[in-house]
JSON list of C-alpha atoms in Angstrom, two decimals:
[
{"chain": "F", "resi": 1, "resn": "MET", "atom": "CA", "xyz": [128.54, 95.19, 86.96]},
{"chain": "F", "resi": 2, "resn": "LYS", "atom": "CA", "xyz": [126.40, 92.05, 86.87]},
{"chain": "F", "resi": 3, "resn": "ASN", "atom": "CA", "xyz": [127.66, 91.11, 90.33]},
{"chain": "F", "resi": 4, "resn": "LEU", "atom": "CA", "xyz": [126.98, 94.63, 91.52]},
{"chain": "F", "resi": 5, "resn": "LEU", "atom": "CA", "xyz": [123.40, 94.38, 90.30]},
{"chain": "F", "resi": 6, "resn": "THR", "atom": "CA", "xyz": [123.03, 91.10, 92.18]},
{"chain": "F", "resi": 7, "resn": "VAL", "atom": "CA", "xyz": [124.21, 92.73, 95.39]},
{"chain": "F", "resi": 8, "resn": "VAL", "atom": "CA", "xyz": [121.83, 95.64, 94.98]},
{"chain": "F", "resi": 9, "resn": "MET", "atom": "CA", "xyz": [118.91, 93.38, 94.13]},
{"chain": "F", "resi": 10, "resn": "LEU", "atom": "CA", "xyz": [119.59, 91.11, 97.09]},
{"chain": "F", "resi": 11, "resn": "PHE", "atom": "CA", "xyz": [120.18, 93.66, 99.83]},
{"chain": "F", "resi": 12, "resn": "VAL", "atom": "CA", "xyz": [118.28, 96.73, 98.68]},
{"chain": "F", "resi": 13, "resn": "PHE", "atom": "CA", "xyz": [115.82, 96.04, 95.89]},
{"chain": "F", "resi": 14, "resn": "SER", "atom": "CA", "xyz": [113.99, 93.40, 97.94]},
{"chain": "F", "resi": 15, "resn": "THR", "atom": "CA", "xyz": [113.04, 95.90, 100.66]},
{"chain": "F", "resi": 16, "resn": "ALA", "atom": "CA", "xyz": [112.89, 99.31, 99.00]},
{"chain": "F", "resi": 17, "resn": "LEU", "atom": "CA", "xyz": [111.09, 99.36, 95.66]},
{"chain": "F", "resi": 18, "resn": "TYR", "atom": "CA", "xyz": [109.07, 102.40, 96.55]},
{"chain": "F", "resi": 19, "resn": "ALA", "atom": "CA", "xyz": [108.69, 105.91, 95.18]},
{"chain": "F", "resi": 20, "resn": "GLN", "atom": "CA", "xyz": [110.33, 108.72, 97.10]},
{"chain": "F", "resi": 21, "resn": "LYS", "atom": "CA", "xyz": [107.30, 110.96, 96.59]},
{"chain": "F", "resi": 22, "resn": "ASP", "atom": "CA", "xyz": [104.58, 108.36, 97.09]},
{"chain": "F", "resi": 23, "resn": "VAL", "atom": "CA", "xyz": [102.19, 110.27, 99.35]},
{"chain": "F", "resi": 24, "resn": "THR", "atom": "CA", "xyz": [99.35, 109.48, 101.75]},
{"chain": "F", "resi": 25, "resn": "LYS", "atom": "CA", "xyz": [95.94, 109.04, 100.18]},
{"chain": "F", "resi": 26, "resn": "PHE", "atom": "CA", "xyz": [92.49, 109.82, 101.55]},
{"chain": "F", "resi": 27, "resn": "LEU", "atom": "CA", "xyz": [89.66, 107.98, 99.77]},
{"chain": "F", "resi": 28, "resn": "GLY", "atom": "CA", "xyz": [92.13, 107.34, 96.97]},
{"chain": "F", "resi": 29, "resn": "ILE", "atom": "CA", "xyz": [92.98, 111.04, 96.63]},
{"chain": "F", "resi": 30, "resn": "PRO", "atom": "CA", "xyz": [96.64, 112.03, 97.19]},
{"chain": "F", "resi": 31, "resn": "VAL", "atom": "CA", "xyz": [96.98, 114.39, 100.15]},
{"chain": "F", "resi": 32, "resn": "ASP", "atom": "CA", "xyz": [98.82, 116.95, 98.06]},
{"chain": "F", "resi": 33, "resn": "GLY", "atom": "CA", "xyz": [98.32, 119.89, 95.72]},
{"chain": "F", "resi": 34, "resn": "THR", "atom": "CA", "xyz": [96.31, 123.02, 96.41]},
{"chain": "F", "resi": 35, "resn": "LYS", "atom": "CA", "xyz": [93.50, 123.38, 98.91]},
{"chain": "F", "resi": 36, "resn": "THR", "atom": "CA", "xyz": [91.06, 124.46, 96.20]},
{"chain": "F", "resi": 37, "resn": "ALA", "atom": "CA", "xyz": [91.80, 121.38, 94.11]},
{"chain": "F", "resi": 38, "resn": "MET", "atom": "CA", "xyz": [91.46, 119.08, 97.13]},
{"chain": "F", "resi": 39, "resn": "ILE", "atom": "CA", "xyz": [88.09, 120.57, 98.07]},
{"chain": "F", "resi": 40, "resn": "GLN", "atom": "CA", "xyz": [86.85, 120.02, 94.53]},
{"chain": "F", "resi": 41, "resn": "LYS", "atom": "CA", "xyz": [87.99, 116.39, 94.60]},
{"chain": "F", "resi": 42, "resn": "LEU", "atom": "CA", "xyz": [86.23, 115.82, 97.93]},
{"chain": "F", "resi": 43, "resn": "LYS", "atom": "CA", "xyz": [83.06, 117.45, 96.59]},
{"chain": "F", "resi": 44, "resn": "ALA", "atom": "CA", "xyz": [83.24, 115.01, 93.68]},
{"chain": "F", "resi": 45, "resn": "LYS", "atom": "CA", "xyz": [83.19, 112.22, 96.30]},
{"chain": "F", "resi": 46, "resn": "GLY", "atom": "CA", "xyz": [79.86, 113.56, 97.60]},
{"chain": "F", "resi": 47, "resn": "PHE", "atom": "CA", "xyz": [80.98, 115.83, 100.44]},
{"chain": "F", "resi": 48, "resn": "GLN", "atom": "CA", "xyz": [79.35, 119.25, 100.87]},
{"chain": "F", "resi": 49, "resn": "TYR", "atom": "CA", "xyz": [81.49, 122.33, 101.37]},
{"chain": "F", "resi": 50, "resn": "ASN", "atom": "CA", "xyz": [80.56, 124.82, 104.10]},
{"chain": "F", "resi": 51, "resn": "SER", "atom": "CA", "xyz": [82.22, 128.08, 103.03]},
{"chain": "F", "resi": 52, "resn": "SER", "atom": "CA", "xyz": [81.47, 129.97, 106.25]},
{"chain": "F", "resi": 53, "resn": "GLY", "atom": "CA", "xyz": [83.12, 127.28, 108.39]},
{"chain": "F", "resi": 54, "resn": "ASP", "atom": "CA", "xyz": [85.69, 126.25, 105.75]},
{"chain": "F", "resi": 55, "resn": "TYR", "atom": "CA", "xyz": [85.03, 122.52, 106.13]},
{"chain": "F", "resi": 56, "resn": "LEU", "atom": "CA", "xyz": [83.22, 119.73, 104.32]},
{"chain": "F", "resi": 57, "resn": "THR", "atom": "CA", "xyz": [80.49, 117.49, 105.67]},
{"chain": "F", "resi": 58, "resn": "GLY", "atom": "CA", "xyz": [79.44, 114.00, 104.71]},
{"chain": "F", "resi": 59, "resn": "GLU", "atom": "CA", "xyz": [79.71, 110.34, 105.62]},
{"chain": "F", "resi": 60, "resn": "PHE", "atom": "CA", "xyz": [83.00, 108.56, 106.16]},
{"chain": "F", "resi": 61, "resn": "ASN", "atom": "CA", "xyz": [83.42, 104.99, 107.39]},
{"chain": "F", "resi": 62, "resn": "GLY", "atom": "CA", "xyz": [79.78, 104.89, 108.42]},
{"chain": "F", "resi": 63, "resn": "ARG", "atom": "CA", "xyz": [79.86, 108.15, 110.43]},
{"chain": "F", "resi": 64, "resn": "ASP", "atom": "CA", "xyz": [78.76, 111.72, 109.84]},
{"chain": "F", "resi": 65, "resn": "VAL", "atom": "CA", "xyz": [81.94, 113.78, 109.84]},
{"chain": "F", "resi": 66, "resn": "ARG", "atom": "CA", "xyz": [83.45, 117.17, 109.20]},
{"chain": "F", "resi": 67, "resn": "ILE", "atom": "CA", "xyz": [86.56, 117.32, 107.04]},
{"chain": "F", "resi": 68, "resn": "SER", "atom": "CA", "xyz": [89.17, 120.07, 107.14]},
{"chain": "F", "resi": 69, "resn": "VAL", "atom": "CA", "xyz": [91.89, 120.55, 104.53]},
{"chain": "F", "resi": 70, "resn": "VAL", "atom": "CA", "xyz": [95.11, 121.82, 106.14]},
{"chain": "F", "resi": 71, "resn": "THR", "atom": "CA", "xyz": [97.96, 123.38, 104.16]},
{"chain": "F", "resi": 72, "resn": "ASN", "atom": "CA", "xyz": [101.58, 124.44, 104.56]},
{"chain": "F", "resi": 73, "resn": "ASN", "atom": "CA", "xyz": [103.03, 126.89, 102.04]},
{"chain": "F", "resi": 74, "resn": "ASN", "atom": "CA", "xyz": [99.87, 126.48, 99.95]},
{"chain": "F", "resi": 75, "resn": "LYS", "atom": "CA", "xyz": [100.32, 122.71, 99.71]},
{"chain": "F", "resi": 76, "resn": "VAL", "atom": "CA", "xyz": [97.93, 120.27, 101.35]},
{"chain": "F", "resi": 77, "resn": "TYR", "atom": "CA", "xyz": [99.68, 118.28, 104.05]},
{"chain": "F", "resi": 78, "resn": "ARG", "atom": "CA", "xyz": [96.77, 117.05, 106.18]},
{"chain": "F", "resi": 79, "resn": "ILE", "atom": "CA", "xyz": [93.17, 115.90, 105.92]},
{"chain": "F", "resi": 80, "resn": "MET", "atom": "CA", "xyz": [91.48, 116.09, 109.33]},
{"chain": "F", "resi": 81, "resn": "VAL", "atom": "CA", "xyz": [88.28, 114.10, 109.86]},
{"chain": "F", "resi": 82, "resn": "VAL", "atom": "CA", "xyz": [86.20, 114.82, 112.97]},
{"chain": "F", "resi": 83, "resn": "ASP", "atom": "CA", "xyz": [83.08, 113.04, 114.22]},
{"chain": "F", "resi": 84, "resn": "ASP", "atom": "CA", "xyz": [80.05, 115.27, 113.78]},
{"chain": "F", "resi": 85, "resn": "ASN", "atom": "CA", "xyz": [78.32, 113.66, 116.78]},
{"chain": "F", "resi": 86, "resn": "ASN", "atom": "CA", "xyz": [79.81, 113.13, 120.23]},
{"chain": "F", "resi": 87, "resn": "SER", "atom": "CA", "xyz": [79.65, 109.91, 122.26]},
{"chain": "F", "resi": 88, "resn": "ASP", "atom": "CA", "xyz": [79.66, 108.87, 125.90]},
{"chain": "F", "resi": 89, "resn": "GLU", "atom": "CA", "xyz": [82.70, 107.20, 127.45]},
{"chain": "F", "resi": 90, "resn": "THR", "atom": "CA", "xyz": [81.57, 103.62, 126.86]},
{"chain": "F", "resi": 91, "resn": "SER", "atom": "CA", "xyz": [80.67, 104.26, 123.24]},
{"chain": "F", "resi": 92, "resn": "ILE", "atom": "CA", "xyz": [83.91, 106.05, 122.43]},
{"chain": "F", "resi": 93, "resn": "LYS", "atom": "CA", "xyz": [85.98, 103.17, 123.83]},
{"chain": "F", "resi": 94, "resn": "ILE", "atom": "CA", "xyz": [84.08, 100.75, 121.60]},
{"chain": "F", "resi": 95, "resn": "ARG", "atom": "CA", "xyz": [84.52, 103.05, 118.61]},
{"chain": "F", "resi": 96, "resn": "PHE", "atom": "CA", "xyz": [88.25, 103.50, 119.29]},
{"chain": "F", "resi": 97, "resn": "ASN", "atom": "CA", "xyz": [88.80, 99.74, 119.53]},
{"chain": "F", "resi": 98, "resn": "THR", "atom": "CA", "xyz": [86.71, 99.11, 116.42]},
{"chain": "F", "resi": 99, "resn": "LEU", "atom": "CA", "xyz": [88.88, 101.53, 114.45]},
{"chain": "F", "resi": 100, "resn": "CYS", "atom": "CA", "xyz": [92.02, 99.82, 115.74]},
{"chain": "F", "resi": 101, "resn": "ARG", "atom": "CA", "xyz": [90.76, 96.46, 114.49]},
{"chain": "F", "resi": 102, "resn": "GLN", "atom": "CA", "xyz": [89.71, 97.93, 111.15]},
{"chain": "F", "resi": 103, "resn": "PHE", "atom": "CA", "xyz": [93.16, 99.40, 110.55]},
{"chain": "F", "resi": 104, "resn": "GLU", "atom": "CA", "xyz": [94.94, 96.26, 111.72]},
{"chain": "F", "resi": 105, "resn": "ASN", "atom": "CA", "xyz": [92.86, 94.12, 109.34]},
{"chain": "F", "resi": 106, "resn": "ASN", "atom": "CA", "xyz": [93.40, 96.46, 106.40]},
{"chain": "F", "resi": 107, "resn": "LYS", "atom": "CA", "xyz": [96.37, 95.36, 104.29]},
{"chain": "F", "resi": 108, "resn": "LYS", "atom": "CA", "xyz": [96.97, 98.94, 103.20]},
{"chain": "F", "resi": 109, "resn": "TYR", "atom": "CA", "xyz": [98.25, 99.78, 106.69]},
{"chain": "F", "resi": 110, "resn": "ILE", "atom": "CA", "xyz": [101.07, 98.81, 109.02]},
{"chain": "F", "resi": 111, "resn": "PRO", "atom": "CA", "xyz": [100.31, 99.20, 112.75]},
{"chain": "F", "resi": 112, "resn": "LEU", "atom": "CA", "xyz": [103.00, 100.57, 115.05]},
{"chain": "F", "resi": 113, "resn": "GLY", "atom": "CA", "xyz": [101.61, 98.85, 118.12]},
{"chain": "F", "resi": 114, "resn": "ASP", "atom": "CA", "xyz": [98.53, 97.45, 119.85]},
{"chain": "F", "resi": 115, "resn": "TYR", "atom": "CA", "xyz": [96.38, 100.43, 120.84]},
{"chain": "F", "resi": 116, "resn": "THR", "atom": "CA", "xyz": [93.15, 98.74, 121.92]},
{"chain": "F", "resi": 117, "resn": "LEU", "atom": "CA", "xyz": [91.70, 99.86, 125.25]},
{"chain": "F", "resi": 118, "resn": "SER", "atom": "CA", "xyz": [90.71, 97.49, 128.03]},
{"chain": "F", "resi": 119, "resn": "GLU", "atom": "CA", "xyz": [87.24, 97.54, 129.54]},
{"chain": "F", "resi": 120, "resn": "GLU", "atom": "CA", "xyz": [88.79, 98.76, 132.80]},
{"chain": "F", "resi": 121, "resn": "GLU", "atom": "CA", "xyz": [90.38, 101.84, 131.22]},
{"chain": "F", "resi": 122, "resn": "ASP", "atom": "CA", "xyz": [88.94, 104.98, 132.82]},
{"chain": "F", "resi": 123, "resn": "ILE", "atom": "CA", "xyz": [89.49, 107.43, 129.99]},
{"chain": "F", "resi": 124, "resn": "SER", "atom": "CA", "xyz": [87.56, 110.22, 131.69]},
{"chain": "F", "resi": 125, "resn": "TYR", "atom": "CA", "xyz": [89.86, 110.15, 134.73]},
{"chain": "F", "resi": 126, "resn": "GLU", "atom": "CA", "xyz": [93.03, 109.63, 132.70]},
{"chain": "F", "resi": 127, "resn": "MET", "atom": "CA", "xyz": [92.30, 112.47, 130.29]},
{"chain": "F", "resi": 128, "resn": "THR", "atom": "CA", "xyz": [91.14, 114.91, 132.97]},
{"chain": "F", "resi": 129, "resn": "VAL", "atom": "CA", "xyz": [93.60, 114.19, 135.79]},
{"chain": "F", "resi": 130, "resn": "ASN", "atom": "CA", "xyz": [96.65, 112.78, 134.01]},
{"chain": "F", "resi": 131, "resn": "ASN", "atom": "CA", "xyz": [96.22, 114.55, 130.65]},
{"chain": "F", "resi": 132, "resn": "LYS", "atom": "CA", "xyz": [96.59, 111.19, 128.94]},
{"chain": "F", "resi": 133, "resn": "ARG", "atom": "CA", "xyz": [96.22, 111.19, 125.18]},
{"chain": "F", "resi": 134, "resn": "TYR", "atom": "CA", "xyz": [94.62, 108.21, 123.48]},
{"chain": "F", "resi": 135, "resn": "GLU", "atom": "CA", "xyz": [95.89, 107.81, 119.95]},
{"chain": "F", "resi": 136, "resn": "ALA", "atom": "CA", "xyz": [96.77, 105.13, 117.42]},
{"chain": "F", "resi": 137, "resn": "VAL", "atom": "CA", "xyz": [99.31, 105.50, 114.60]},
{"chain": "F", "resi": 138, "resn": "TYR", "atom": "CA", "xyz": [99.55, 103.58, 111.32]},
{"chain": "F", "resi": 139, "resn": "TYR", "atom": "CA", "xyz": [101.59, 103.80, 108.14]},
{"chain": "F", "resi": 140, "resn": "GLN", "atom": "CA", "xyz": [100.07, 103.45, 104.70]},
{"chain": "F", "resi": 141, "resn": "GLN", "atom": "CA", "xyz": [101.94, 100.89, 102.63]},
{"chain": "F", "resi": 142, "resn": "PRO", "atom": "CA", "xyz": [104.19, 102.53, 100.01]},
{"chain": "F", "resi": 143, "resn": "GLU", "atom": "CA", "xyz": [103.36, 101.77, 96.41]},
{"chain": "F", "resi": 144, "resn": "ILE", "atom": "CA", "xyz": [105.82, 99.91, 94.20]},
{"chain": "F", "resi": 145, "resn": "THR", "atom": "CA", "xyz": [107.42, 102.09, 91.54]},
{"chain": "F", "resi": 146, "resn": "ASP", "atom": "CA", "xyz": [109.90, 101.73, 88.69]},
{"chain": "F", "resi": 147, "resn": "SER", "atom": "CA", "xyz": [112.28, 99.01, 89.89]},
{"chain": "F", "resi": 148, "resn": "ILE", "atom": "CA", "xyz": [114.85, 99.54, 87.13]},
{"chain": "F", "resi": 149, "resn": "ALA", "atom": "CA", "xyz": [115.17, 103.24, 87.95]},
{"chain": "F", "resi": 150, "resn": "PHE", "atom": "CA", "xyz": [115.61, 102.43, 91.62]},
{"chain": "F", "resi": 151, "resn": "VAL", "atom": "CA", "xyz": [118.32, 99.85, 90.97]},
{"chain": "F", "resi": 152, "resn": "LYS", "atom": "CA", "xyz": [120.22, 102.35, 88.81]},
{"chain": "F", "resi": 153, "resn": "GLU", "atom": "CA", "xyz": [120.01, 104.92, 91.59]},
{"chain": "F", "resi": 154, "resn": "ALA", "atom": "CA", "xyz": [121.23, 102.38, 94.14]},
{"chain": "F", "resi": 155, "resn": "GLN", "atom": "CA", "xyz": [124.10, 101.37, 91.87]},
{"chain": "F", "resi": 156, "resn": "SER", "atom": "CA", "xyz": [125.22, 104.97, 91.53]},
{"chain": "F", "resi": 157, "resn": "THR", "atom": "CA", "xyz": [125.12, 105.50, 95.29]},
{"chain": "F", "resi": 158, "resn": "LEU", "atom": "CA", "xyz": [127.09, 102.36, 96.03]},
{"chain": "F", "resi": 159, "resn": "LEU", "atom": "CA", "xyz": [129.70, 103.05, 93.37]},
{"chain": "F", "resi": 160, "resn": "SER", "atom": "CA", "xyz": [130.34, 106.47, 94.88]},
{"chain": "F", "resi": 161, "resn": "LYS", "atom": "CA", "xyz": [131.59, 104.71, 98.02]},
{"chain": "F", "resi": 162, "resn": "TYR", "atom": "CA", "xyz": [132.88, 101.30, 96.90]},
{"chain": "F", "resi": 163, "resn": "THR", "atom": "CA", "xyz": [134.67, 99.88, 93.89]},
{"chain": "F", "resi": 164, "resn": "GLU", "atom": "CA", "xyz": [133.05, 97.35, 91.60]},
{"chain": "F", "resi": 165, "resn": "GLU", "atom": "CA", "xyz": [135.51, 94.75, 92.90]},
{"chain": "F", "resi": 166, "resn": "GLN", "atom": "CA", "xyz": [134.41, 95.37, 96.50]},
{"chain": "F", "resi": 167, "resn": "LEU", "atom": "CA", "xyz": [130.76, 95.07, 95.57]},
{"chain": "F", "resi": 168, "resn": "ALA", "atom": "CA", "xyz": [131.34, 91.99, 93.42]},
{"chain": "F", "resi": 169, "resn": "ASN", "atom": "CA", "xyz": [132.61, 90.22, 96.56]},
{"chain": "F", "resi": 170, "resn": "PRO", "atom": "CA", "xyz": [131.20, 92.28, 99.43]},
{"chain": "F", "resi": 171, "resn": "SER", "atom": "CA", "xyz": [132.51, 91.80, 102.93]},
{"chain": "F", "resi": 172, "resn": "ASP", "atom": "CA", "xyz": [130.12, 91.13, 105.80]},
{"chain": "F", "resi": 173, "resn": "GLU", "atom": "CA", "xyz": [130.54, 94.76, 106.83]},
{"chain": "F", "resi": 174, "resn": "ILE", "atom": "CA", "xyz": [129.47, 96.03, 103.39]},
{"chain": "F", "resi": 175, "resn": "LYS", "atom": "CA", "xyz": [126.54, 93.61, 103.29]},
{"chain": "F", "resi": 176, "resn": "GLN", "atom": "CA", "xyz": [125.34, 94.85, 106.68]},
{"chain": "F", "resi": 177, "resn": "GLU", "atom": "CA", "xyz": [125.74, 98.48, 105.62]},
{"chain": "F", "resi": 178, "resn": "ILE", "atom": "CA", "xyz": [123.59, 97.85, 102.55]},
{"chain": "F", "resi": 179, "resn": "ARG", "atom": "CA", "xyz": [120.94, 96.09, 104.66]},
{"chain": "F", "resi": 180, "resn": "ASP", "atom": "CA", "xyz": [120.91, 98.97, 107.15]},
{"chain": "F", "resi": 181, "resn": "ALA", "atom": "CA", "xyz": [120.63, 101.54, 104.36]},
{"chain": "F", "resi": 182, "resn": "ALA", "atom": "CA", "xyz": [117.74, 99.64, 102.79]},
{"chain": "F", "resi": 183, "resn": "LEU", "atom": "CA", "xyz": [115.92, 99.38, 106.12]},
{"chain": "F", "resi": 184, "resn": "SER", "atom": "CA", "xyz": [116.46, 103.07, 106.88]},
{"chain": "F", "resi": 185, "resn": "TYR", "atom": "CA", "xyz": [115.28, 104.05, 103.41]},
{"chain": "F", "resi": 186, "resn": "THR", "atom": "CA", "xyz": [112.17, 101.89, 103.66]},
{"chain": "F", "resi": 187, "resn": "MET", "atom": "CA", "xyz": [111.21, 103.11, 107.14]},
{"chain": "F", "resi": 188, "resn": "ASP", "atom": "CA", "xyz": [111.63, 106.70, 105.99]},
{"chain": "F", "resi": 189, "resn": "LEU", "atom": "CA", "xyz": [109.15, 106.05, 103.18]},
{"chain": "F", "resi": 190, "resn": "TYR", "atom": "CA", "xyz": [106.66, 104.50, 105.61]},
{"chain": "F", "resi": 191, "resn": "SER", "atom": "CA", "xyz": [106.91, 107.43, 108.03]},
{"chain": "F", "resi": 192, "resn": "LYS", "atom": "CA", "xyz": [106.00, 109.90, 105.28]},
{"chain": "F", "resi": 193, "resn": "LYS", "atom": "CA", "xyz": [102.57, 108.27, 104.94]},
{"chain": "F", "resi": 194, "resn": "THR", "atom": "CA", "xyz": [101.15, 108.52, 108.44]},
{"chain": "F", "resi": 195, "resn": "VAL", "atom": "CA", "xyz": [97.50, 108.02, 109.34]},
{"chain": "F", "resi": 196, "resn": "TRP", "atom": "CA", "xyz": [96.51, 108.36, 112.97]},
{"chain": "F", "resi": 197, "resn": "PHE", "atom": "CA", "xyz": [93.51, 109.04, 115.15]},
{"chain": "F", "resi": 198, "resn": "MET", "atom": "CA", "xyz": [92.83, 110.16, 118.70]},
{"chain": "F", "resi": 199, "resn": "ILE", "atom": "CA", "xyz": [90.02, 110.65, 121.19]},
{"chain": "F", "resi": 200, "resn": "GLY", "atom": "CA", "xyz": [88.91, 114.24, 121.68]},
{"chain": "F", "resi": 201, "resn": "GLU", "atom": "CA", "xyz": [86.83, 115.50, 124.59]},
{"chain": "F", "resi": 202, "resn": "TYR", "atom": "CA", "xyz": [84.46, 118.40, 125.14]},
{"chain": "F", "resi": 203, "resn": "ALA", "atom": "CA", "xyz": [82.22, 118.83, 128.20]},
{"chain": "F", "resi": 204, "resn": "ARG", "atom": "CA", "xyz": [82.63, 115.16, 129.17]},
{"chain": "F", "resi": 205, "resn": "GLU", "atom": "CA", "xyz": [81.57, 114.00, 125.72]},
{"chain": "F", "resi": 206, "resn": "TYR", "atom": "CA", "xyz": [83.96, 112.32, 123.32]},
{"chain": "F", "resi": 207, "resn": "TYR", "atom": "CA", "xyz": [84.68, 112.13, 119.61]},
{"chain": "F", "resi": 208, "resn": "ILE", "atom": "CA", "xyz": [87.28, 110.73, 117.21]},
{"chain": "F", "resi": 209, "resn": "VAL", "atom": "CA", "xyz": [89.67, 112.91, 115.22]},
{"chain": "F", "resi": 210, "resn": "MET", "atom": "CA", "xyz": [91.52, 111.27, 112.32]},
{"chain": "F", "resi": 211, "resn": "PHE", "atom": "CA", "xyz": [94.54, 112.67, 110.49]},
{"chain": "F", "resi": 212, "resn": "TYR", "atom": "CA", "xyz": [95.80, 111.69, 107.04]},
{"chain": "F", "resi": 213, "resn": "ASP", "atom": "CA", "xyz": [99.24, 113.33, 106.86]},
{"chain": "F", "resi": 214, "resn": "ASN", "atom": "CA", "xyz": [101.59, 113.87, 103.95]},
{"chain": "F", "resi": 215, "resn": "GLU", "atom": "CA", "xyz": [104.85, 114.43, 105.81]},
{"chain": "F", "resi": 216, "resn": "TYR", "atom": "CA", "xyz": [106.60, 115.60, 102.63]},
{"chain": "F", "resi": 217, "resn": "ASN", "atom": "CA", "xyz": [104.52, 118.79, 102.83]},
{"chain": "F", "resi": 218, "resn": "HIS", "atom": "CA", "xyz": [104.63, 119.19, 106.59]},
{"chain": "F", "resi": 219, "resn": "ALA", "atom": "CA", "xyz": [106.39, 122.26, 107.99]},
{"chain": "F", "resi": 220, "resn": "ASP", "atom": "CA", "xyz": [109.98, 121.41, 108.91]},
{"chain": "F", "resi": 221, "resn": "GLY", "atom": "CA", "xyz": [111.30, 124.75, 110.09]},
{"chain": "F", "resi": 222, "resn": "GLU", "atom": "CA", "xyz": [111.95, 126.08, 106.60]},
{"chain": "F", "resi": 223, "resn": "ASP", "atom": "CA", "xyz": [110.13, 129.34, 107.39]},
{"chain": "F", "resi": 224, "resn": "LEU", "atom": "CA", "xyz": [112.07, 130.08, 110.58]}
]
């Protein structure tokens, strides 16, 4: 079993020490639980609740915003943050690129690409004529959890498929399978903690909409 533990530690434990239910956070608050509880937590952060419009107002990242709490089956799965003031085309391009740099420089996030816009980008034309959508997607870093519990779970999974003798001296094929499983497991955890933003448009004025999503609570066809 000692050799088995070594295999697990080497090929799995090094890349997947994360909790299965580690969820996206907004201002340190887990995007989870009931809508009422989330609104109370946001109010404790200084946001004001507008009951007639069912949104909160306040300042976020240096901007006046409106915040909506979105649920699925009475569980919060999304925090939507919308600029309270619109911008012209030049200003929104600067704001979009500034946000991209802020996320890229924040160690809590993993970028999925380079989303910055060039000075030549004609977003008005592209959005109106070509229906182009300008968005940027990032993953929040998973948080490390109980490593011993994870190793035990990995051991159990591996022993259901291979003998201890096979795992004590794993073939190249088994080693690759363990690597692939660890990578798949890790990427699945990342994808559950998605934060993204996009440019919205109304009457040739522009604004940023940000989404903090808990994909564990997102609708997945269970009500169909």
